[in-house]
Coordinates of C-alpha atoms in Angstrom, one line a residue:
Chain A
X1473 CA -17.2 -42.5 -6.7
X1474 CA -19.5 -41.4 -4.2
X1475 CA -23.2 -40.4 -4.9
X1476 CA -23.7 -36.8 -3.9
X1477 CA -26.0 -36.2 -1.5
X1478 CA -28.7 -33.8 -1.8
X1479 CA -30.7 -32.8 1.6
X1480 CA -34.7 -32.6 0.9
X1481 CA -36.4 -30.2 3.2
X1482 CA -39.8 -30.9 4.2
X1483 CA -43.0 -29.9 5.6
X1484 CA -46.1 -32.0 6.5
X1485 CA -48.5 -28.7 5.9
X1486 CA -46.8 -28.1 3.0
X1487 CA -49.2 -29.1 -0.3
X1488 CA -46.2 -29.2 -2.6
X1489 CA -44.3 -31.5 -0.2
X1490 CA -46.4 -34.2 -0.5
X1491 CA -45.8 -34.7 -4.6
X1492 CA -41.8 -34.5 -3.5
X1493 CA -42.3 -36.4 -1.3
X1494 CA -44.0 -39.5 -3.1
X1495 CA -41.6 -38.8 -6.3
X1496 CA -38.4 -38.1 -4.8
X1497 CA -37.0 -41.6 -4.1
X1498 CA -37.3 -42.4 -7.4
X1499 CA -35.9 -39.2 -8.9
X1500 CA -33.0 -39.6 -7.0
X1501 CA -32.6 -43.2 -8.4
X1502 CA -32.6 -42.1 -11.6
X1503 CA -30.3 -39.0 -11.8
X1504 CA -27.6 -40.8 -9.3
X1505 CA -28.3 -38.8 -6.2
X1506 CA -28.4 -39.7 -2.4
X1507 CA -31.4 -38.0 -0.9
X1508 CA -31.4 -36.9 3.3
X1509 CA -34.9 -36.5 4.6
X1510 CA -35.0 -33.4 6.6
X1511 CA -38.4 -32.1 8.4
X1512 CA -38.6 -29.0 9.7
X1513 CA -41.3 -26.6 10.6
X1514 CA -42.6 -23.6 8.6
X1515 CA -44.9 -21.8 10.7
X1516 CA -41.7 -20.2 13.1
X1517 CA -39.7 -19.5 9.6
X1518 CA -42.9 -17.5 8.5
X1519 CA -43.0 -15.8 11.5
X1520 CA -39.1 -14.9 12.1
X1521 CA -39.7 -13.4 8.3
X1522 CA -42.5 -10.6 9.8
X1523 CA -45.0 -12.8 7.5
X1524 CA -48.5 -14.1 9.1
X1525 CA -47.9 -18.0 10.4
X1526 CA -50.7 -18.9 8.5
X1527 CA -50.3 -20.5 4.8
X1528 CA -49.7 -17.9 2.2
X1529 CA -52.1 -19.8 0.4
X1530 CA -55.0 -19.0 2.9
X1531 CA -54.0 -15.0 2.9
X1532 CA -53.3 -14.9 -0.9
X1533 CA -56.5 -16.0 -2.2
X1534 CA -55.7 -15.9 -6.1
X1535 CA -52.3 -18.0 -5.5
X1536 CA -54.3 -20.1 -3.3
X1537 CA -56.8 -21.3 -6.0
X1538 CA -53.9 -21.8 -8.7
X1539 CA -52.3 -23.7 -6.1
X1540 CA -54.9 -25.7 -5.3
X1541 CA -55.4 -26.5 -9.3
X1542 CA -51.7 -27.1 -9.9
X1543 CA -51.6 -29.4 -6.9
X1544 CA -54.7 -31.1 -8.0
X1545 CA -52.7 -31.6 -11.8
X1546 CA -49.5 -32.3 -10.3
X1547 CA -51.0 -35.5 -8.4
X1548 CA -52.7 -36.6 -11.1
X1549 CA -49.9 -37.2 -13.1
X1550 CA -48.8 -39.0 -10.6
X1551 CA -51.4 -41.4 -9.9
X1552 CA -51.1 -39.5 -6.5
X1553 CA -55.0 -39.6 -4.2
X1554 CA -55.7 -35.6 -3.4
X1555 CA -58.3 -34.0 -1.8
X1556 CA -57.8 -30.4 -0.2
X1557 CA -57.2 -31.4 4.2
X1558 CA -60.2 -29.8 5.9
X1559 CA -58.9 -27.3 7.8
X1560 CA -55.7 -26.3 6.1
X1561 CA -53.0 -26.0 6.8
X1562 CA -53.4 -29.3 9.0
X1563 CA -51.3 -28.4 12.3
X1564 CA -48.4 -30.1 11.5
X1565 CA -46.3 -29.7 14.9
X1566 CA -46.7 -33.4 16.3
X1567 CA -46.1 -34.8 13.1
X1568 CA -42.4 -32.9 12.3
X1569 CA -41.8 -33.9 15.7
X1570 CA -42.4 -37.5 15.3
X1571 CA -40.7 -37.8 11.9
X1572 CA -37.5 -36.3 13.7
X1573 CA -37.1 -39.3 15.8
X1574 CA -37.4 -41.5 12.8
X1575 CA -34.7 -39.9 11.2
X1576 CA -32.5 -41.2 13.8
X1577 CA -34.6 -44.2 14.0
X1578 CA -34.3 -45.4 10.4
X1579 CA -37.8 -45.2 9.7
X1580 CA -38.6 -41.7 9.3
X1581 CA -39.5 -42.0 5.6
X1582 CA -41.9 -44.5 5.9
X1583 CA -43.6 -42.5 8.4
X1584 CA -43.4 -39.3 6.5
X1585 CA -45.0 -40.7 3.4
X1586 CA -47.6 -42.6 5.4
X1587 CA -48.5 -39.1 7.2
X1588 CA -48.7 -37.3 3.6
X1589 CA -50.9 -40.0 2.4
X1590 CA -53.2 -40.0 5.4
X1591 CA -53.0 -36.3 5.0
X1592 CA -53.9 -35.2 1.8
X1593 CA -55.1 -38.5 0.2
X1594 CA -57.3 -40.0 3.2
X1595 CA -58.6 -36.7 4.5
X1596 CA -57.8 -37.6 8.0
X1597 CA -56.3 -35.1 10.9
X1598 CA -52.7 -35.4 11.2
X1599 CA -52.6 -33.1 14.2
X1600 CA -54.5 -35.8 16.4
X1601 CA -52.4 -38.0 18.5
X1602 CA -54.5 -41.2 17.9
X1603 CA -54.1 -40.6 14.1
X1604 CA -50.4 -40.4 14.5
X1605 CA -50.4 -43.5 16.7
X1606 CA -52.4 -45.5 14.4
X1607 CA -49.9 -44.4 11.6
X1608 CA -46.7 -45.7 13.5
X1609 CA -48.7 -48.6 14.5
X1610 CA -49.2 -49.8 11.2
X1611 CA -45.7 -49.2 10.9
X1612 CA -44.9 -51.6 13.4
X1613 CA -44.0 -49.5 15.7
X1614 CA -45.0 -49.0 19.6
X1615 CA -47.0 -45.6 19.5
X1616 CA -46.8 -44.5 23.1
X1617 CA -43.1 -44.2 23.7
X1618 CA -42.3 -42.9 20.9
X1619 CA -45.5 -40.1 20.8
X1620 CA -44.0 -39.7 24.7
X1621 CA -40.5 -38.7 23.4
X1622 CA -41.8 -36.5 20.6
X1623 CA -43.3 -34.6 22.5
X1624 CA -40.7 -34.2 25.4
X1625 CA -38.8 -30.9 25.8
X1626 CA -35.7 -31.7 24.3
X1627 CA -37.1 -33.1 21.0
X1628 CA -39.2 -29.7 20.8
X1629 CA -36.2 -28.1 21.4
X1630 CA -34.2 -30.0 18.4
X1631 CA -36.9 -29.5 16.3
X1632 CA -36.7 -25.8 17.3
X1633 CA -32.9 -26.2 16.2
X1634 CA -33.6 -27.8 13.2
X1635 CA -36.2 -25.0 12.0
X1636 CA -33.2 -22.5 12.7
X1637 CA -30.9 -24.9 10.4
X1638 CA -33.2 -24.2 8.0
X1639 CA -33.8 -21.0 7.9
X1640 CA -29.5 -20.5 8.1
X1641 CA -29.6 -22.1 4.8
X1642 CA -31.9 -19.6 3.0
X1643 CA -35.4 -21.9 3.0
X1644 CA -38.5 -19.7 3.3
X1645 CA -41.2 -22.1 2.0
X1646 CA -40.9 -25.8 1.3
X1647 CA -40.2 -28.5 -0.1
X1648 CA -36.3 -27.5 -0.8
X1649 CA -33.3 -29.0 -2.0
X1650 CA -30.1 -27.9 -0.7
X1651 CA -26.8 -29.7 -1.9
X1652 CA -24.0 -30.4 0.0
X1653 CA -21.9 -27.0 -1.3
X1654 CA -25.3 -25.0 0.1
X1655 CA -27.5 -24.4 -3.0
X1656 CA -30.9 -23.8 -2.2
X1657 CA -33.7 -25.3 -4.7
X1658 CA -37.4 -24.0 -3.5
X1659 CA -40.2 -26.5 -5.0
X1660 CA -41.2 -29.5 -5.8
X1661 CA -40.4 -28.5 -9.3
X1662 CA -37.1 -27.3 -8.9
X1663 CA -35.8 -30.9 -7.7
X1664 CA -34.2 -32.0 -11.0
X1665 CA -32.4 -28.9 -10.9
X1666 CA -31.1 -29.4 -7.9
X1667 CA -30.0 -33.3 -8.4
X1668 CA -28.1 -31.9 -11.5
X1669 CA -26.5 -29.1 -9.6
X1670 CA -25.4 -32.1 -7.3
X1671 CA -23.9 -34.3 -9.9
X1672 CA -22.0 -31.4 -11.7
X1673 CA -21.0 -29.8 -8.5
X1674 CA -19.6 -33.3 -6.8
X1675 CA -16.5 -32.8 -6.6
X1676 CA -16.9 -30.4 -4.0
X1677 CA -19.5 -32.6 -2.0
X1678 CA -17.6 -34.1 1.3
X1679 CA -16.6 -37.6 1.1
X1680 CA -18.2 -40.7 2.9
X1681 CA -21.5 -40.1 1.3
X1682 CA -23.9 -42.7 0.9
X1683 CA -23.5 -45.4 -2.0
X1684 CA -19.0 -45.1 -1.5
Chain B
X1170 CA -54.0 -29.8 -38.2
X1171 CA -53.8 -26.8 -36.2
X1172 CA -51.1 -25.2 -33.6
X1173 CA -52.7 -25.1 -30.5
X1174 CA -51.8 -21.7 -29.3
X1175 CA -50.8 -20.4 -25.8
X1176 CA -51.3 -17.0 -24.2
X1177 CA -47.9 -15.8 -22.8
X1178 CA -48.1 -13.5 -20.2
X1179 CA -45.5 -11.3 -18.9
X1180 CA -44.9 -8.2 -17.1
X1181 CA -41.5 -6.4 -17.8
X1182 CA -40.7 -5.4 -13.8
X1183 CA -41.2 -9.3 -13.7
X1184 CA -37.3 -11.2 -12.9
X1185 CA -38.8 -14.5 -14.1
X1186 CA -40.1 -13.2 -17.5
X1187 CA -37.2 -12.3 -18.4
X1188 CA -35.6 -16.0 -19.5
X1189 CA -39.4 -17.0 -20.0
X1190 CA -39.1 -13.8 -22.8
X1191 CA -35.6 -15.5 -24.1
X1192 CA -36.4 -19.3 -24.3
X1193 CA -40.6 -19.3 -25.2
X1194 CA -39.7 -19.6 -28.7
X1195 CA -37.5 -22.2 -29.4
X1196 CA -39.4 -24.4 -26.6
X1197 CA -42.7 -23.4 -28.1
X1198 CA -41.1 -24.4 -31.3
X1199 CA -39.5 -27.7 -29.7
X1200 CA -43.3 -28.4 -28.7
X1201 CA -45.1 -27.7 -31.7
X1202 CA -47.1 -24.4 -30.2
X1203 CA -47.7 -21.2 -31.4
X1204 CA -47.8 -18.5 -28.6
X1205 CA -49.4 -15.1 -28.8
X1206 CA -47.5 -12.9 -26.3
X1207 CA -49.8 -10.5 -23.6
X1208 CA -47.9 -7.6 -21.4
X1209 CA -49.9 -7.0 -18.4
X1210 CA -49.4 -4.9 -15.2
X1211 CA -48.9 -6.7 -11.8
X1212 CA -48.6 -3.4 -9.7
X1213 CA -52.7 -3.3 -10.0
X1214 CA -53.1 -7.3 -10.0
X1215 CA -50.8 -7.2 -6.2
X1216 CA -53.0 -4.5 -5.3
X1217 CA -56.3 -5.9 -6.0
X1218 CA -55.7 -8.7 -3.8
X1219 CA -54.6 -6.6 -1.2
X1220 CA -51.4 -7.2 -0.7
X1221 CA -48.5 -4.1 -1.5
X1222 CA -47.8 -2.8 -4.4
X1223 CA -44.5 -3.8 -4.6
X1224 CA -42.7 -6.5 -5.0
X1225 CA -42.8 -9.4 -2.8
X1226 CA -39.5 -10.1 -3.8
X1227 CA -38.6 -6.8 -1.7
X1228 CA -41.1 -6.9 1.1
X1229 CA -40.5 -11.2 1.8
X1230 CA -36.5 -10.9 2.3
X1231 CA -35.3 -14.4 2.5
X1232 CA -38.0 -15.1 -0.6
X1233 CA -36.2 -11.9 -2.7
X1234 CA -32.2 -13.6 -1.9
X1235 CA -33.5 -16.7 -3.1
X1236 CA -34.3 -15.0 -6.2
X1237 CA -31.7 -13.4 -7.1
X1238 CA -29.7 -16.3 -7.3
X1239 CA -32.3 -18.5 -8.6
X1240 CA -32.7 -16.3 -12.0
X1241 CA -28.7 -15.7 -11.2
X1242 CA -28.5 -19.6 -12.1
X1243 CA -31.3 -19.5 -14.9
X1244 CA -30.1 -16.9 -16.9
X1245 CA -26.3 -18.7 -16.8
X1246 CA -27.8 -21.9 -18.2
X1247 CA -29.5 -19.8 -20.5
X1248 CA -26.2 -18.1 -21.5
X1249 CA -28.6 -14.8 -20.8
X1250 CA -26.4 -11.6 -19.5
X1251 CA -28.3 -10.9 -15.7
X1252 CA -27.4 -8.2 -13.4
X1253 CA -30.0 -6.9 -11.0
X1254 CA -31.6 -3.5 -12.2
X1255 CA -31.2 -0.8 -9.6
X1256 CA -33.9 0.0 -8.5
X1257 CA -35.9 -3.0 -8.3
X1258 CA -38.5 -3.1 -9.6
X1259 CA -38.3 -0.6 -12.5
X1260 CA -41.8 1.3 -13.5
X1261 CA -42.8 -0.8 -15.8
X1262 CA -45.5 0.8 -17.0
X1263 CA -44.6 3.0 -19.9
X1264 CA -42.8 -0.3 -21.7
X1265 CA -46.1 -1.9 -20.7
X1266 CA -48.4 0.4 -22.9
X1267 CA -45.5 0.5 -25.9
X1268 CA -45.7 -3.4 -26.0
X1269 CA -49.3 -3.1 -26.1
X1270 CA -49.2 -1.1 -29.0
X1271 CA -46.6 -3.4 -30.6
X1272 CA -48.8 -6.4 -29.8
X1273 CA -51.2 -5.1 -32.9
X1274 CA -48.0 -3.7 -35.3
X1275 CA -46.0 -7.1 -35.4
X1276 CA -43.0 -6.0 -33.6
X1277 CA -44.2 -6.2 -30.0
X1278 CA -42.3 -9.3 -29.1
X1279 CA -39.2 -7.7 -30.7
X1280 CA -39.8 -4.8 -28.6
X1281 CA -40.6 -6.6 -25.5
X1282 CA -37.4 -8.9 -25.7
X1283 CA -35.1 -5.5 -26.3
X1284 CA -37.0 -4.1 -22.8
X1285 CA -36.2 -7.4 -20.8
X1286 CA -33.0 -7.2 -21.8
X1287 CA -31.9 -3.6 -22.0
X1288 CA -33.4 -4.3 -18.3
X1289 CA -31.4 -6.8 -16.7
X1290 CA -28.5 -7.6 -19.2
X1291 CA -27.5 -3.5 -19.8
X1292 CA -28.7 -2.1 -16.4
X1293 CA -31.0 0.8 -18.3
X1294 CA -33.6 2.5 -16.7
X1295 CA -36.6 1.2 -18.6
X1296 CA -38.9 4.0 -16.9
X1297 CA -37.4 6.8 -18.8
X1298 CA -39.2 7.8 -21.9
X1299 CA -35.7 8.2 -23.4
X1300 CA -34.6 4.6 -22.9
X1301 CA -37.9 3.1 -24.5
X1302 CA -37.1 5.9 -27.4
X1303 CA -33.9 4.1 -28.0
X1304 CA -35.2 0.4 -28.2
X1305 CA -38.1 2.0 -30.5
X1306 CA -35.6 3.6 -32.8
X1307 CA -33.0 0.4 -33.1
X1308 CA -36.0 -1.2 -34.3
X1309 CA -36.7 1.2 -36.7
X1310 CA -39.8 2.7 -35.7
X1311 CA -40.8 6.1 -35.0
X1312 CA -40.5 6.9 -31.5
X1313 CA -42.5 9.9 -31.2
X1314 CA -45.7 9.3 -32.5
X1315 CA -45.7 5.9 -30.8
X1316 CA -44.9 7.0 -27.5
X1317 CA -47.7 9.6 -27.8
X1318 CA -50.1 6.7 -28.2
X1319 CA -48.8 4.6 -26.1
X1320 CA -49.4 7.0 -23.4
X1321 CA -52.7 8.7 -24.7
X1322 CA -55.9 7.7 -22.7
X1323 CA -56.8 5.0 -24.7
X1324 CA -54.2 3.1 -24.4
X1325 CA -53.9 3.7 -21.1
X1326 CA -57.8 2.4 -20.6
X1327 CA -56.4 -0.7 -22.6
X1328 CA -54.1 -1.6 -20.3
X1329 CA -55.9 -1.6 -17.4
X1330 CA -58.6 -3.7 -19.1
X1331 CA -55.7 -6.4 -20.3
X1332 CA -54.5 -6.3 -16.4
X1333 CA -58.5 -7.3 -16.0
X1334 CA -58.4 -10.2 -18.0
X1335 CA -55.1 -11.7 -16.8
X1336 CA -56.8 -10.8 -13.3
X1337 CA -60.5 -12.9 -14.6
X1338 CA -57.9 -15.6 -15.6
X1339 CA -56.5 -16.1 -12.5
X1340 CA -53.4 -14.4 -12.9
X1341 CA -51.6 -13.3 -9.5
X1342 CA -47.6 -13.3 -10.8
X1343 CA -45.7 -13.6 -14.0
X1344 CA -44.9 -15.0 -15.9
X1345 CA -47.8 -17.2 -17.0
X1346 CA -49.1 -20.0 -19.4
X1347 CA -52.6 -19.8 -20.2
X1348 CA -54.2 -22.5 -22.7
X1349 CA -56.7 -22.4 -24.8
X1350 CA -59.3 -24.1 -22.5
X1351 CA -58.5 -21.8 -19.5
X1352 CA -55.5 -23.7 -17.9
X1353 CA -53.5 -21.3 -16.1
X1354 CA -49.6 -22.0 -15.3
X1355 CA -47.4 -19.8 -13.2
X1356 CA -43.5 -19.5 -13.5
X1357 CA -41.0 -19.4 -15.8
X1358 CA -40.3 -23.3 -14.8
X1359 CA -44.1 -24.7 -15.8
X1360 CA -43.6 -23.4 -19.5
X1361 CA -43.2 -26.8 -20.7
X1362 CA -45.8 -28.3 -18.5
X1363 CA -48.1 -25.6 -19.9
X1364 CA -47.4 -27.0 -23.6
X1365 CA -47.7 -30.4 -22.9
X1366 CA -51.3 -30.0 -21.2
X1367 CA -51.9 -27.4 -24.8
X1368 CA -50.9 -30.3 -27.1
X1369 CA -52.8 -33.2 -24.8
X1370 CA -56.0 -31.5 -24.2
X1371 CA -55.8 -29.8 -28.1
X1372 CA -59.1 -30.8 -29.7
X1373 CA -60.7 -28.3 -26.9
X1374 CA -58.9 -25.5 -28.6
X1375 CA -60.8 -23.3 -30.6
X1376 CA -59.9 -24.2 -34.6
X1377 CA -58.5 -21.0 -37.0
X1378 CA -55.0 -21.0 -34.7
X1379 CA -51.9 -19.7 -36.3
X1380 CA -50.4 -23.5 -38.2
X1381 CA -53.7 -24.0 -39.4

C-alpha cells in the first residue's frame, strides 16, 4: 500500500520551522508517512491578510518572549543549537528562493536544514549571498549558477506562485502540514496530528505516492 | 511525596479552553499532577498589549477558519459536542467573576466546565445573567445571592487583579500551563508538555501541594 504523503510547509524566518524541520524526517519514519518539502514565503501571506509583514513575534511583545522561551525548550529537547538570529526575522527571500530550485534539484532538504542550522544555531546571516553560497558549496554544489537562477525573474515569479498555493490552502503562519485530502495542521506541534490524519485518511490520498 | 501542582488557566470566551476544561483531569491524573484551576480575562490582557480587544480569531481571518476546524477536529477526538457560539466571542465576563467565586467554594471547576459547555456544546448565551442562573441552580446553589457577589465591587477588583497576575506571568492567550517554578505554556496542545516539565523539574516546587 502506498505511504501517504503529507506536504510540510516551510519558512526559513519561521522559529518553529527550524524544530520541524530537524525532527520531521524522522517523525515521518516512524508513523509511516511520506513527507514533501514545500518552502514558501510568509511575509506576502501576512500582508495579503491586512497584518504588518513583520513577525508577529516582533509586534506582540508578550507572545514574543514565550515564543522565544518555548523555542529555546523545544530545541533543547532536541539536542537542537539555538540562539535568537540578530536581526529577526532574518530576510529569508534568497533563501526560499534557493531551496525552490533544490526541490526540483533533489537536494533541497539538505539545503534547507543546512540554512536553519546556519540560521538559528551558527548565528550567521542567511540573507547574504556569500553565506548562501558558502552553504551550497559545502553542499557540493556550484554556487553561482544556481544563486544566478534563484534570483532570475521567473523563479521569483514561481516562488510568488507558490506563496499563493499556500495561502489557497488555508496557511497563515508556518510550519504546516497539509495532507493530501487538504487538512491544514499549523505548528510544529501539530505534526503528529497531521501524520495520523494521513494514515487514517489514506484511502482517499491519490495513488503513486512515494514508498508504492 | 508530593503532587506537584499546575496553575490552569483559562478564560471562558477562550475556543481552546474549552477541550483543555474537558480533558485536564484525567491527563493531569494520567501524569500524576494536581491542578488548581484560575479564570482570568483576556479582553484586558489583548488590550494591554495593545492590540484589539477582540479576538484575533475575528480580526486575523485565515487564522479564525483555521480555528474553527482545528477545535472542530479536537472536540471530535474528544467525543466533546462543538458548535460555534453566535456571537463569537461571548462576554465572558460575568461567568468570569462566578467562577471566581467558585474557585474559594469548591465547585468552581464544576461550574466552569457547565459554562464551557453550555457555550459551545448547547449554543447558550453565557452573557445573560439568566443563563449563568441556570448552571448555578443545576448545581444546586443559590443563584441570587452569588450572582450579587459575583458582581459586587469586590469581586470585580479581584478579577482585574487575577487578570494582573496571569498578565506578571506572561500570559498573552489561553489557555495556559504555569508550573510551579514559573514555566509558562500556551495552548490547549502543550498540556502535557507542561506536566512533564512539572514532574522533571519537581523538587523546585514549593512542598505542602495537594498529594502531600
Amino acid at each position: 500500500m502506498a505511504r501517504p504523503t503529507v506536504d510540510f510547509w516551510y519558512e526559513f524566518a519561521s522559529t518553529y520551522s527550524y524544530p520541524a524541520a530537524f525532527r520531521v524526517e524522522e517523525v515521518a519514519e516512524r508513523f509511516g508517512v511520506a513527507v514533501r518539502w514545500r518552502v514558501f514565503a510568509l511575509g506576502p501571506v501576512f500582508k495579503a491578510e491586512g497584518l504588518p509583514a513583520d513577525s508577529p513575534f516582533n509586534w506582540q511583545a508578550a507572545k514574543g518572549r514565550y515564543m522565544w522561551r518555548d523555542v529555546a525548550r523545544l530545541c533543547a529537547d532536541l539536542d537542537l543549537a539555538f540562539a535568537p538570529p540578530v536581526p529577526f526575522p532574518q530576510p529569508s527571500l534568497l533563501a526560499a528562493r534557493v531551496a525552490l530550485l533544490g526541490e526540483d534539484g533533489g537536494w533541497g532538504i539538505d539545503f534547507a536544514k543546512a540554512v536553519f542550522a546556519a540560521e538559528f544555531g551558527d548565528g550567521e546571516q542567511i540573507g547574504e549571498r556569500a553565506v548562501i553560497a558558502g552553504i551550497l558549496e559545502r553542499l557540493g554544489l556550484d554556487a553561482g549558477p544556481i544563486l544566478d537562477a534563484a534570483t532570475g525573474a521567473g523563479n521569483k515569479a514561481r516562488l510568488r506562485a507558490v506563496t499563493e498555493e499556500a495561502r489557497a490552502l488555508g496557511i497563515f503562519g508556518a510550519p504546516d502540514f497539509v495532507t493530501a485530502d487538504g487538512e491544514l495542521f499549523w505548528g510544529n506541534d501539530r505534526m503528529e496530528a497531521a501524520f495520523r490524519w494521513a494514515l487514517d485518511h489514506a484511502e482517499n490520498a491519490p495513488r503513486g505516492a512515494p514508498g508504492d
